[in-house]
Amino acid sequence: MLEKPLKVPELLVPAGSLEKLKVAVDYGADAIYLAGLKFGLRAAADNFTETELDEGIRYAHEREVKVYLVLNGFLHDKDLSELPDFLKYIEKIGVDAVIVSDLGVIETVKNHSNLEIHLSTQASCLNAQSAKFWKNFGVTRIVVGREVSLSEVKDIKAKVDIEIEMFIHGSMCMAYSGNCTISNYTQGRDSNRGGCAHSCRFQYSLEQNDQKLSSFFMSSKDLNGLSLIEEFSKAGVDSVKVEGRMKSHLYAGTVAKVYSEALNEFKNTGKLEAQRISFWQNELKKFTHREYAEVNLIEKAGADTVYFERENENNYGMLGRVLEVKDEYFVMQVRHAFEVGHSLEILPFKGSPIKLDIQNMSSLTNEPIERTKPSTLVKIPLPRERVVEANYLIRGFK
Amino acid sequence: MRLSYAIENEEQLKLLNPKVDEVIIACKELSRFSHLNLEEASQLIKIAKDSGFNVFFDFDVLSTESDFKFLTNEFLKLPFQFITAIRVQDLGIAEFIKSTTDLDLHLITETGNHNLIGLKAYESYFGKRVTRFVVSSELNYELLKSYSQELNTPLEALGFGRLLIFYTPRKLVSHYDRFEWINEQIEVSASSEESPHKGFPVLENKHGTFMYHIKELFLFDKMDLLIESGLFSVRVDLRHRDGKLLELFVNNIKLGLTGPELKKKIAPKSIRGYFLTNKSDVLFKKLKNYRIQRKDSHYLGEVIDASKDNYLAIELKGSADLKVGDEITIYNPDGKIKDVRIEILKDFSGNSLEEKKMGLVLTKYLSGVWVKAQLYQKSAQNF
């Protein structure tokens, strides 16, 4: 243990719904980013109604977790006319900052609120001069473009006094963010106002004269910067961001848990043992993801950062969550079916996963069950360790 | 209305008239697309200026911090005395040009700037140094018309040429050894195997990979609307095509040809994009099931298990209490609505309750109520 803990970046985790916000907070996020029903880039996520926003912010703030709200669509004039009332509302309920990519939105935020403004990665801010430009408009934090390396962040920090947020984990846009309108012109869905159809993940046939091949040539591997936490810290990154408001509860819980444990360990010891990194990397494989790469974090992304395969769902994933704990059993909400004889893992908020061999289980009316059904509740005897709490996630082979 | 032509040689320059036409010149080192190197571009810039043209230079690549110094050093080699304005998208590069040269800026706002407030903010910040906004092809002519009236800065839009729809710094084509480089770039045709979209031009060069729309944008058949839109300049960029097409276009424009006849002759397979109307956000809203979205302060919670003839398990999430005797409304995910009276409440151990706030509770099974159904105090919610 270090005498004086090191300064480490804030861990910023996505929440696509109120439930996911609670998962991310419970599993260790320092800050959450989320969207209301409008103005964001992930219209297909559940997102938050005003009452859910209110509850989510209270839940997070009671646990000293900050909440940033994304307004990062490239808004058209008619969208902007609806924004001022929403700004007043989110300021009133205590949103800590808004994440914005459009100068028109920045001006509207400044004119109708005192909300802190973070610049979205969607604005593709890639260099110090650009950071200076945005600082002049009152931006206090830049989420740098995903093309920026850690050494470049260090240079930008040296030249501009501004907070830097950087992606550390998750799916990657292949294009410079904000510079892809494939969905607009092929699907009639504005990729920069929440309608991205992920055309970059499609398989394409490439042709030149008599040469032809078939490939997922524009699909990126997922970012994984776990092994570079020390470099993030040394570069002066203020906040490390996890992508994925559309992703699962298990994803939100696992990335929050893994990265918060790793950041805390580095903060307190100044190092991360290889064995610990290996353990955490294994944890990051226990949900659906593409092959991992460090992409642009160290050097410019090459051909080895393209994901040339069709996406498949991981057969290891979330089976449910703990709803209520009694003296001898707990009640589990089942998401994916499993049966007696299966081995599950309970994911505690802190500490190692707890192995759970299912020897018997029953319905709420105490009838024995051999195989569960999704969207039902079951009673399961407590494991020997008995350290089970409500809202723990349970995972296993689906 | 002026026409701005992207050109690459003297022959193309000779087709144009400096009294009404402007020229855009680019180079491989600093521009997204060009067949010229910096020296060749510099020579063409001088010739164009000597011929009486306003010359604009494309410094339109985006730059990360480590490339910034190299790019700006290359930029400083250009013959500024012959250049009227620099066309730039990267705001860091715009800042650099503003602080180190006297050159005017044509700000490329084609991505991410679809509102007047933002454009006015740029206008206010750059002042007289920004002499043109290169606006998005997603703005329809009515918006262009109102922007032209509201802004002091002249507007330019693409009128004929390739629509860039994707720009990455990653090299996505060259690692396949089989494709041929021509003049430091590779161009292939990409056809989606999962949608009907076939034949996107994909180009890789030293700045990354660019994908263009399958069809070219062509607006000159709607010349009346182009003029009515108030655009100061309309851009023609046919550098990817045989030089004869530019000649054909220029000659027909000189003859005053427009309408379907011009389109048929010049660009029969082209599109108008969003020039007439932009409905790109209409479809997407339909994907949402608004019935399972939580709405207001009368919200009680959600059904999390429905065991036939046994119970409904409810997770109470709202701020209101649920009491025996309460009249509630249940909204099913399929849209069916049921008004019911709560007759019993029990905890998960089977103990009877009179009321419950937040958390888990069981009540009597109700036929036709499904998991994910949303519960509200009666008449509080209107869908």
Short mmCIF file of N, CA and C in Angstrom, two decimals, chain B residues 94-215:
data_model
loop_
_atom_site.label_atom_id
_atom_site.label_comp_id
_atom_site.label_asym_id
_atom_site.label_seq_id
_atom_site.Cartn_x
_atom_site.Cartn_y
_atom_site.Cartn_z
N ALA B 94 -8.34 25.16 -38.19
CA ALA B 94 -8.93 26.49 -38.41
C ALA B 94 -8.32 27.51 -37.43
N GLU B 95 -8.15 27.10 -36.18
CA GLU B 95 -7.53 27.98 -35.19
C GLU B 95 -6.10 28.32 -35.60
N PHE B 96 -5.39 27.30 -36.08
CA PHE B 96 -4.00 27.50 -36.49
C PHE B 96 -3.92 28.51 -37.64
N ILE B 97 -4.76 28.34 -38.64
CA ILE B 97 -4.75 29.24 -39.80
C ILE B 97 -5.12 30.66 -39.38
N LYS B 98 -6.11 30.73 -38.49
CA LYS B 98 -6.54 32.05 -38.01
C LYS B 98 -5.39 32.78 -37.30
N SER B 99 -4.62 32.02 -36.53
CA SER B 99 -3.60 32.69 -35.72
C SER B 99 -2.25 32.86 -36.43
N THR B 100 -2.01 32.11 -37.51
CA THR B 100 -0.69 32.20 -38.14
C THR B 100 -0.70 32.78 -39.55
N THR B 101 -1.85 33.00 -40.14
CA THR B 101 -1.91 33.57 -41.49
C THR B 101 -2.99 34.65 -41.55
N ASP B 102 -3.05 35.33 -42.68
CA ASP B 102 -4.12 36.30 -42.91
C ASP B 102 -5.20 35.73 -43.83
N LEU B 103 -5.08 34.46 -44.13
CA LEU B 103 -5.99 33.86 -45.11
C LEU B 103 -7.43 33.75 -44.59
N ASP B 104 -8.37 33.89 -45.51
CA ASP B 104 -9.77 33.68 -45.15
C ASP B 104 -10.03 32.19 -44.96
N LEU B 105 -11.08 31.91 -44.23
CA LEU B 105 -11.45 30.52 -43.97
C LEU B 105 -12.80 30.21 -44.62
N HIS B 106 -12.86 29.08 -45.28
CA HIS B 106 -14.14 28.50 -45.67
C HIS B 106 -14.34 27.33 -44.73
N LEU B 107 -15.25 27.48 -43.80
CA LEU B 107 -15.43 26.46 -42.78
C LEU B 107 -16.33 25.34 -43.29
N ILE B 108 -15.79 24.13 -43.31
CA ILE B 108 -16.57 22.98 -43.78
C ILE B 108 -17.42 22.49 -42.61
N THR B 109 -18.70 22.76 -42.70
CA THR B 109 -19.63 22.37 -41.62
C THR B 109 -20.58 21.29 -42.12
N GLU B 110 -20.04 20.43 -42.98
CA GLU B 110 -20.92 19.42 -43.60
C GLU B 110 -21.35 18.34 -42.63
N THR B 111 -20.54 18.09 -41.60
CA THR B 111 -20.95 17.12 -40.58
C THR B 111 -21.12 17.85 -39.27
N GLY B 112 -22.23 17.59 -38.61
CA GLY B 112 -22.41 18.07 -37.24
C GLY B 112 -22.84 19.50 -37.09
N ASN B 113 -23.31 20.11 -38.11
CA ASN B 113 -23.76 21.50 -37.98
C ASN B 113 -25.04 21.68 -38.77
N HIS B 114 -26.14 21.36 -38.13
CA HIS B 114 -27.42 21.39 -38.82
C HIS B 114 -28.38 22.36 -38.14
N ASN B 115 -27.82 23.40 -37.56
CA ASN B 115 -28.70 24.40 -36.95
C ASN B 115 -28.09 25.78 -37.05
N LEU B 116 -28.97 26.74 -37.05
CA LEU B 116 -28.58 28.12 -37.26
C LEU B 116 -27.79 28.69 -36.08
N ILE B 117 -28.18 28.26 -34.88
CA ILE B 117 -27.51 28.80 -33.68
C ILE B 117 -26.02 28.49 -33.73
N GLY B 118 -25.70 27.25 -34.12
CA GLY B 118 -24.30 26.84 -34.20
C GLY B 118 -23.54 27.63 -35.26
N LEU B 119 -24.15 27.78 -36.42
CA LEU B 119 -23.48 28.51 -37.50
C LEU B 119 -23.26 29.97 -37.10
N LYS B 120 -24.25 30.55 -36.42
CA LYS B 120 -24.08 31.94 -35.96
C LYS B 120 -22.95 32.06 -34.93
N ALA B 121 -22.81 31.01 -34.11
CA ALA B 121 -21.73 31.02 -33.12
C ALA B 121 -20.35 30.98 -33.80
N TYR B 122 -20.24 30.17 -34.85
CA TYR B 122 -18.99 30.15 -35.63
C TYR B 122 -18.74 31.53 -36.24
N GLU B 123 -19.78 32.10 -36.77
CA GLU B 123 -19.68 33.41 -37.42
C GLU B 123 -19.18 34.45 -36.42
N SER B 124 -19.75 34.39 -35.24
CA SER B 124 -19.38 35.35 -34.21
C SER B 124 -17.92 35.12 -33.76
N TYR B 125 -17.52 33.87 -33.65
CA TYR B 125 -16.18 33.55 -33.14
C TYR B 125 -15.09 33.90 -34.16
N PHE B 126 -15.29 33.49 -35.41
CA PHE B 126 -14.24 33.71 -36.42
C PHE B 126 -14.33 35.09 -37.07
N GLY B 127 -15.45 35.77 -36.87
CA GLY B 127 -15.62 37.12 -37.40
C GLY B 127 -15.44 37.16 -38.91
N LYS B 128 -14.75 38.16 -39.37
CA LYS B 128 -14.61 38.34 -40.82
C LYS B 128 -13.67 37.33 -41.47
N ARG B 129 -12.95 36.57 -40.62
CA ARG B 129 -12.03 35.59 -41.19
C ARG B 129 -12.75 34.43 -41.86
N VAL B 130 -13.97 34.15 -41.42
CA VAL B 130 -14.71 33.09 -42.11
C VAL B 130 -15.58 33.75 -43.17
N THR B 131 -15.29 33.41 -44.39
CA THR B 131 -15.99 34.05 -45.52
C THR B 131 -16.93 33.09 -46.24
N ARG B 132 -17.00 31.88 -45.74
CA ARG B 132 -17.97 30.94 -46.35
C ARG B 132 -18.19 29.76 -45.41
N PHE B 133 -19.45 29.32 -45.37
CA PHE B 133 -19.76 28.04 -44.73
C PHE B 133 -20.04 27.03 -45.84
N VAL B 134 -19.31 25.92 -45.81
CA VAL B 134 -19.61 24.81 -46.70
C VAL B 134 -20.60 23.94 -45.94
N VAL B 135 -21.86 24.00 -46.34
CA VAL B 135 -22.90 23.40 -45.50
C VAL B 135 -23.23 21.97 -45.91
N SER B 136 -23.93 21.31 -45.01
CA SER B 136 -24.27 19.90 -45.17
C SER B 136 -25.25 19.66 -46.31
N SER B 137 -25.06 18.55 -46.98
CA SER B 137 -26.01 18.14 -48.03
C SER B 137 -27.31 17.62 -47.42
N GLU B 138 -27.36 17.54 -46.10
CA GLU B 138 -28.61 17.12 -45.46
C GLU B 138 -29.57 18.29 -45.25
N LEU B 139 -29.13 19.50 -45.52
CA LEU B 139 -30.03 20.65 -45.38
C LEU B 139 -30.85 20.79 -46.66
N ASN B 140 -32.16 20.84 -46.50
CA ASN B 140 -32.99 20.98 -47.71
C ASN B 140 -33.04 22.44 -48.16
N TYR B 141 -33.62 22.68 -49.32
CA TYR B 141 -33.49 24.01 -49.91
C TYR B 141 -34.21 25.08 -49.10
N GLU B 142 -35.28 24.68 -48.39
CA GLU B 142 -35.99 25.67 -47.57
C GLU B 142 -35.12 26.13 -46.40
N LEU B 143 -34.41 25.17 -45.80
CA LEU B 143 -33.49 25.54 -44.71
C LEU B 143 -32.35 26.40 -45.26
N LEU B 144 -31.84 25.98 -46.41
CA LEU B 144 -30.75 26.76 -47.03
C LEU B 144 -31.21 28.20 -47.27
N LYS B 145 -32.45 28.32 -47.71
CA LYS B 145 -32.98 29.65 -48.00
C LYS B 145 -33.05 30.49 -46.72
N SER B 146 -33.55 29.90 -45.65
CA SER B 146 -33.64 30.68 -44.41
C SER B 146 -32.26 30.97 -43.83
N TYR B 147 -31.33 30.00 -43.94
CA TYR B 147 -29.97 30.23 -43.44
C TYR B 147 -29.29 31.35 -44.24
N SER B 148 -29.52 31.33 -45.56
CA SER B 148 -28.90 32.35 -46.40
C SER B 148 -29.36 33.75 -45.98
N GLN B 149 -30.63 33.82 -45.57
CA GLN B 149 -31.16 35.12 -45.15
C GLN B 149 -30.67 35.53 -43.76
N GLU B 150 -30.51 34.53 -42.88
CA GLU B 150 -30.18 34.82 -41.47
C GLU B 150 -28.69 35.05 -41.24
N LEU B 151 -27.86 34.45 -42.06
CA LEU B 151 -26.41 34.53 -41.81
C LEU B 151 -25.77 35.61 -42.67
N ASN B 152 -24.72 36.20 -42.13
CA ASN B 152 -23.96 37.18 -42.91
C ASN B 152 -22.96 36.48 -43.84
N THR B 153 -22.63 35.25 -43.48
CA THR B 153 -21.60 34.52 -44.23
C THR B 153 -22.23 33.78 -45.41
N PRO B 154 -21.66 33.92 -46.60
CA PRO B 154 -22.18 33.18 -47.76
C PRO B 154 -22.10 31.67 -47.57
N LEU B 155 -23.02 30.96 -48.22
CA LEU B 155 -23.08 29.50 -48.09
C LEU B 155 -22.72 28.82 -49.40
N GLU B 156 -22.09 27.66 -49.24
CA GLU B 156 -21.77 26.82 -50.39
C GLU B 156 -22.25 25.40 -50.10
N ALA B 157 -22.77 24.74 -51.11
CA ALA B 157 -23.15 23.32 -50.95
C ALA B 157 -22.74 22.55 -52.18
N LEU B 158 -22.62 21.24 -52.01
CA LEU B 158 -22.30 20.38 -53.15
C LEU B 158 -23.49 20.34 -54.11
N GLY B 159 -23.21 20.55 -55.39
CA GLY B 159 -24.27 20.51 -56.39
C GLY B 159 -24.15 19.32 -57.32
N PHE B 160 -22.91 18.88 -57.55
CA PHE B 160 -22.68 17.74 -58.43
C PHE B 160 -21.36 17.09 -58.02
N GLY B 161 -21.45 15.84 -57.59
CA GLY B 161 -20.24 15.14 -57.19
C GLY B 161 -20.55 14.01 -56.24
N ARG B 162 -19.50 13.42 -55.73
CA ARG B 162 -19.64 12.32 -54.79
C ARG B 162 -20.03 12.82 -53.40
N LEU B 163 -20.94 12.07 -52.78
CA LEU B 163 -21.34 12.39 -51.40
C LEU B 163 -20.49 11.55 -50.46
N LEU B 164 -19.66 12.20 -49.68
CA LEU B 164 -18.84 11.46 -48.70
C LEU B 164 -19.74 11.03 -47.54
N ILE B 165 -19.76 9.72 -47.24
CA ILE B 165 -20.63 9.27 -46.15
C ILE B 165 -19.85 8.57 -45.04
N PHE B 166 -18.53 8.48 -45.16
CA PHE B 166 -17.76 7.76 -44.14
C PHE B 166 -16.29 8.14 -44.30
N TYR B 167 -15.66 8.49 -43.17
CA TYR B 167 -14.25 8.91 -43.20
C TYR B 167 -13.56 8.37 -41.96
N THR B 168 -12.57 7.52 -42.18
CA THR B 168 -11.80 6.97 -41.05
C THR B 168 -10.31 7.14 -41.35
N PRO B 169 -9.48 7.31 -40.32
CA PRO B 169 -8.04 7.34 -40.57
C PRO B 169 -7.46 5.93 -40.76
N ARG B 170 -8.27 4.90 -40.48
CA ARG B 170 -7.73 3.54 -40.61
C ARG B 170 -7.66 3.11 -42.08
N LYS B 171 -6.64 2.32 -42.37
CA LYS B 171 -6.42 1.82 -43.74
C LYS B 171 -7.15 0.48 -43.87
N LEU B 172 -8.27 0.50 -44.54
CA LEU B 172 -9.15 -0.67 -44.52
C LEU B 172 -9.06 -1.55 -45.77
N VAL B 173 -8.33 -1.10 -46.78
CA VAL B 173 -8.32 -1.85 -48.04
C VAL B 173 -6.92 -2.37 -48.40
N SER B 174 -5.89 -1.59 -48.13
CA SER B 174 -4.56 -1.91 -48.67
C SER B 174 -3.97 -3.20 -48.12
N HIS B 175 -4.45 -3.64 -46.96
CA HIS B 175 -3.87 -4.88 -46.41
C HIS B 175 -4.31 -6.11 -47.18
N TYR B 176 -5.34 -5.95 -48.04
CA TYR B 176 -5.64 -7.05 -48.97
C TYR B 176 -4.71 -6.85 -50.16
N ASP B 177 -3.76 -7.73 -50.34
CA ASP B 177 -2.69 -7.52 -51.32
C ASP B 177 -3.20 -7.42 -52.75
N ARG B 178 -4.39 -7.93 -53.02
CA ARG B 178 -4.81 -8.12 -54.42
C ARG B 178 -5.25 -6.84 -55.13
N PHE B 179 -5.48 -5.76 -54.39
CA PHE B 179 -5.99 -4.55 -55.05
C PHE B 179 -4.86 -3.61 -55.47
N GLU B 180 -5.06 -2.99 -56.60
CA GLU B 180 -4.01 -2.20 -57.23
C GLU B 180 -4.03 -0.74 -56.77
N TRP B 181 -2.83 -0.23 -56.46
CA TRP B 181 -2.67 1.20 -56.15
C TRP B 181 -2.56 1.98 -57.47
N ILE B 182 -3.26 3.07 -57.55
CA ILE B 182 -3.07 3.97 -58.70
C ILE B 182 -2.88 5.37 -58.16
N ASN B 183 -1.76 5.96 -58.48
CA ASN B 183 -1.45 7.31 -58.03
C ASN B 183 -1.65 7.48 -56.52
N GLU B 184 -1.05 6.57 -55.76
CA GLU B 184 -1.05 6.60 -54.29
C GLU B 184 -2.44 6.44 -53.67
N GLN B 185 -3.35 5.83 -54.40
CA GLN B 185 -4.63 5.51 -53.78
C GLN B 185 -5.20 4.22 -54.36
N ILE B 186 -6.03 3.58 -53.53
CA ILE B 186 -6.71 2.37 -53.99
C ILE B 186 -8.19 2.67 -53.98
N GLU B 187 -8.87 2.32 -55.06
CA GLU B 187 -10.32 2.45 -55.04
C GLU B 187 -10.95 1.11 -55.36
N VAL B 188 -11.89 0.71 -54.50
CA VAL B 188 -12.65 -0.51 -54.75
C VAL B 188 -14.14 -0.18 -54.68
N SER B 189 -14.93 -1.13 -55.10
CA SER B 189 -16.38 -0.98 -54.99
C SER B 189 -16.85 -1.95 -53.91
N ALA B 190 -17.63 -1.43 -52.95
CA ALA B 190 -18.09 -2.27 -51.84
C ALA B 190 -19.60 -2.46 -51.94
N SER B 191 -20.02 -3.73 -51.92
CA SER B 191 -21.45 -4.03 -51.97
C SER B 191 -21.84 -4.77 -50.71
N SER B 192 -22.87 -4.27 -50.05
CA SER B 192 -23.33 -4.92 -48.82
C SER B 192 -23.90 -6.28 -49.15
N GLU B 193 -23.52 -7.28 -48.34
CA GLU B 193 -24.10 -8.61 -48.52
C GLU B 193 -25.30 -8.81 -47.61
N GLU B 194 -25.66 -7.76 -46.87
CA GLU B 194 -26.77 -7.88 -45.92
C GLU B 194 -27.84 -6.83 -46.16
N SER B 195 -27.72 -6.08 -47.23
CA SER B 195 -28.74 -5.09 -47.57
C SER B 195 -28.68 -4.91 -49.09
N PRO B 196 -29.65 -4.22 -49.66
CA PRO B 196 -29.65 -4.12 -51.13
C PRO B 196 -28.64 -3.14 -51.70
N HIS B 197 -27.82 -2.55 -50.87
CA HIS B 197 -26.97 -1.46 -51.33
C HIS B 197 -25.68 -1.98 -51.96
N LYS B 198 -25.55 -1.75 -53.24
CA LYS B 198 -24.42 -2.30 -53.99
C LYS B 198 -23.59 -1.18 -54.63
N GLY B 199 -22.29 -1.33 -54.51
CA GLY B 199 -21.40 -0.47 -55.28
C GLY B 199 -21.00 0.84 -54.66
N PHE B 200 -20.75 0.85 -53.34
CA PHE B 200 -20.22 2.06 -52.72
C PHE B 200 -18.77 2.24 -53.16
N PRO B 201 -18.40 3.38 -53.71
CA PRO B 201 -16.98 3.61 -53.97
C PRO B 201 -16.24 3.77 -52.63
N VAL B 202 -15.17 3.00 -52.46
CA VAL B 202 -14.35 3.09 -51.25
C VAL B 202 -12.93 3.40 -51.67
N LEU B 203 -12.39 4.44 -51.10
CA LEU B 203 -11.08 4.91 -51.52
C LEU B 203 -10.14 4.97 -50.32
N GLU B 204 -8.96 4.41 -50.48
CA GLU B 204 -7.95 4.52 -49.42
C GLU B 204 -6.76 5.31 -49.93
N ASN B 205 -6.29 6.24 -49.11
CA ASN B 205 -5.06 6.94 -49.42
C ASN B 205 -4.29 7.17 -48.11
N LYS B 206 -3.32 8.05 -48.12
CA LYS B 206 -2.47 8.20 -46.93
C LYS B 206 -3.25 8.73 -45.73
N HIS B 207 -4.40 9.33 -45.94
CA HIS B 207 -5.18 9.90 -44.83
C HIS B 207 -6.21 8.94 -44.26
N GLY B 208 -6.37 7.78 -44.87
CA GLY B 208 -7.34 6.84 -44.34
C GLY B 208 -8.22 6.28 -45.42
N THR B 209 -9.45 5.95 -45.03
CA THR B 209 -10.38 5.33 -45.97
C THR B 209 -11.67 6.14 -46.02
N PHE B 210 -12.18 6.31 -47.23
CA PHE B 210 -13.36 7.14 -47.46
C PHE B 210 -14.40 6.31 -48.22
N MET B 211 -15.63 6.39 -47.77
CA MET B 211 -16.70 5.72 -48.51
C MET B 211 -17.66 6.79 -49.02
N TYR B 212 -18.10 6.61 -50.25
CA TYR B 212 -19.02 7.57 -50.86
C TYR B 212 -20.35 6.89 -51.16
N HIS B 213 -21.36 7.69 -51.32
CA HIS B 213 -22.67 7.18 -51.71
C HIS B 213 -22.57 6.48 -53.06
N ILE B 214 -23.43 5.49 -53.24
CA ILE B 214 -23.43 4.70 -54.49
C ILE B 214 -23.63 5.62 -55.71
N LYS B 215 -24.52 6.59 -55.53
CA LYS B 215 -24.82 7.49 -56.65
C LYS B 215 -24.29 8.89 -56.36
#
